[in-house]
Amino acid sequence: MRRFTQLFLEVDRTTRTSEKTAALRRYFEEAPPEDAAWALAVLTGQKLIRRVSYKRLRAWAGEATGYGDWLLGECHSSVGDLSETLSLILPPAKAPRPDEPLRRVVEERILPLAQMTEAEQRTALLGAWDAFDGTERFLFHKLISGNFRFGAARKVVVNALAAAAGVDPAVMQHRLSGRYTPSVAAFGALLSADDGDNDDPARPYPFYLAHQLDDPPTVHAMGQPSDWRAEWKWDGIRAQLIRRSGQTLLWSRGDELITDAFPELRAAGDLLSDGTVLDGEVLAWDEDQPLPFGSLQKRLNRKRVEMMLFVDVPVVFMAYDALEADGQDLRQTDTDARRAVLERLLPGDAALRLSPLIAFESWDELAVLRAESRDRGVEGVMLKRAEASYGTGRTDRGSWWKWKVDPYTVDCVMVYAQRGTGRRSTLYTDYTFAVWDGDERGQGELVPVTKAYSGLTDEEFAKVDRFIRGHSTGKKGSFREVKPELVFEIAFEGINASDRHKSGVALRFPRMHRWRTEKKPTEADTLGSLKRLLDARPS
Amino acid sequence: MTHAHSDHATPGSQRYLCSDVGKPVLAQRVHAEAEIEGLPYGKATTINGVTVSLHPAGHLLGSAQVRVEQRGRVEVVSGDYKVAPDGTCAAFEVVPCDRFITESTFGLPVYRWRGDDETTTEMLAWWGGNRDAGRTSVVFAYALGKAQRVLHMLQTGVDELPGPVVVHGAVKRFVDVYRDAGVALPEVDTSTDGSRKACKGKGLVVAPPSVLGTPWLRKFAPYSTAFASGWMAIRGNRRRRGVDRGFVVSDHADWPGLLDTIRATGCRSVGVTHGYTEVLVRYLREQGMDADVVPTRYEGESDSEKEPPMTTDDHG
Ligand SMILES: [Zn+2]
């Protein structure tokens, strides 16, 4: 697995996406296909086996090193990753051996672990520890850990594979959708040249992205209201619904194919005529209102959509733009013209809806309407210049604006901390926040309401980390109890009732807005005030 | 003074005693008026009836262990020390004693150093690769000790360096001191219009990590970054630093180095300070040794010294 190890190091040793992509591409082109087939499975996040239990690995490592479990525990907690810890503390491998190709390592050393008894696994592991050293040993542990993240996002892998095959990345994404079963044949098929008939329907258009409008629009800044079209800013999954060559595909903005998660949208798309591409938002929907985003997530997280969920969380595609009709690319035509086509195209299926235009005469009037956003379950309003064509990415500035309502905020006290992941695994960066459980600040008990792990600068994280280490009052698993002293303003986008949380509420998109160093914990907010937000929401 | 790192040597005293080789190093760190007395390694002096001598610690130029003896009892304070010899300072010597006070910066079994040769080869390959890609190579290293060590490794690792070397002013001060002491170091320049022009895209920059994100460093763009430190043995530390590469170059004893040294001193009691104190003490006690934690003035910060320091002053 030397070539695979080299790939790992090349990807690991750069932060530049272009270099990661180039390294992956070289690997796909150079490595023997029987090895690359397995590498691709690993790189796209497939688990090779159910992981060998940490407890066993630690016990065997204890035998091999003579270190007590407490010492292995100290090492593990300092390194933050068991695979790496083991690769560092185990005795050096016995005599150097000839290279074992990745295919052999996977098929002869790793896959058989799944059928083995504990004693057999032990023998196999001790054998592997003798065979591999350094980075190879680390990778071996990663491969049997079931949580290997390679340092290259799926998109980078797909792009590299597309470059190796000489096809469009979207085509590769399409080819990779569904289950990839590692084999020379399957890998070879992925790398084959563009095949028009099968690959054509795949390609979505680049999404045009709106810029954030921070100040209310004025005639001075934006011009006349009549030059603009306004819609609600939907809070769902931005997606393109594509009907081409007798196939329906749903692409998310993250370039993921999500068709399988939304069978009712596929069915609705099947009714469109060939050569149609719509831009819009996938929304959980109830009668005439969007449902909170969380209900949509339930659907995304499931591979197979069970019937119950299907009924529980009805989904619609809220279309707001037509990018292609009758096989013609419409992106160079203006907003009003595309809107006219869109209205003509929609088949009237309940799952395929037209995002309504908001009528307004003046910017002031629009500001009043925007204030209704929360009650309508939307994030604010969208403004699209009437004469603008459909742009690409965020480069054409000034044609689309999102004017969101301000986030909610709440002052919370930090009560628990966990280490971060990845580059933050040595710092405490994931925090749990609490508010006072009654209606009175500083009275009663602090009840945890949310977790947050973003929003601070590296410097602030380092400071908070030091505070945590100096003011820890106990440990519960990976959580450190922290003296309730630091107050943070948490911003969030919405609030839902939740029976999974002790507090009875769940915040959406919580993040640390500010570290309120000037506030005492007794000045933090109350659960009562949060619950009143819940009541104010439309049901 | 065991050595001139800022967590061991602070300005403000009127008189200092350190190794004679360490005098010019310490002089950079304390007031000009301070009186510094240099004592050759191994030579004894008597202070208040206690026999005091200094012995090489292998940590940086002039670093010393302090041996004290009174009425036949010998105690040794290691200061920071590194067991494997390198060409920038006198090699560590084991000093037999009754009680040994050892540091424990890398007192966990995960820290096991490889030889410098391998690391030197890696650094040179990285530098060459960057030069081929038209990028400056930037190595972050503590200004005293680590930076000179890196430069010495590169200088002795190859007949001709891949390109010119520019160092930060803080590094340059000690490069001069080291060179005066006879340590083999490459030609270096501080950052000037001319030296930058020669260095950009092909040369090497050695600077303390504090320059990250400053205009001083940006003038060398485009560049690839690396951090030279023992902490780089752990991948998470490298990622947190946000550098492209981590080179494991340490001026401290690794886990086997700590244990071997403790054994070799023949001491009956071990005091453990500066680092993974609790871990090393517990391990030594399991091995049947008499060991205890020697608190430092950093004790108030709970176990934060267990983690790689975040400040620019670290010198792992
Ligand atoms: Zn030091």
mmCIF file of C-alpha atoms and ligand atoms in Angstrom, chain B residues 3 5 8 59 80 315, ligand 1:
data_model
loop_
_atom_site.group_PDB
_atom_site.id
_atom_site.type_symbol
_atom_site.label_atom_id
_atom_site.label_comp_id
_atom_site.label_asym_id
_atom_site.label_seq_id
_atom_site.Cartn_x
_atom_site.Cartn_y
_atom_site.Cartn_z
ATOM 1 C CA HIS B 3 19.615 28.038 29.660
ATOM 2 C CA HIS B 5 14.882 30.381 27.034
ATOM 3 C CA HIS B 8 13.841 29.705 32.400
ATOM 4 C CA HIS B 59 19.223 21.546 24.608
ATOM 5 C CA ASP B 80 15.493 21.333 29.461
ATOM 6 C CA HIS B 315 10.047 25.991 21.975
HETATM 7 ZN ZN ZN C 1 14.190 25.496 26.832
#
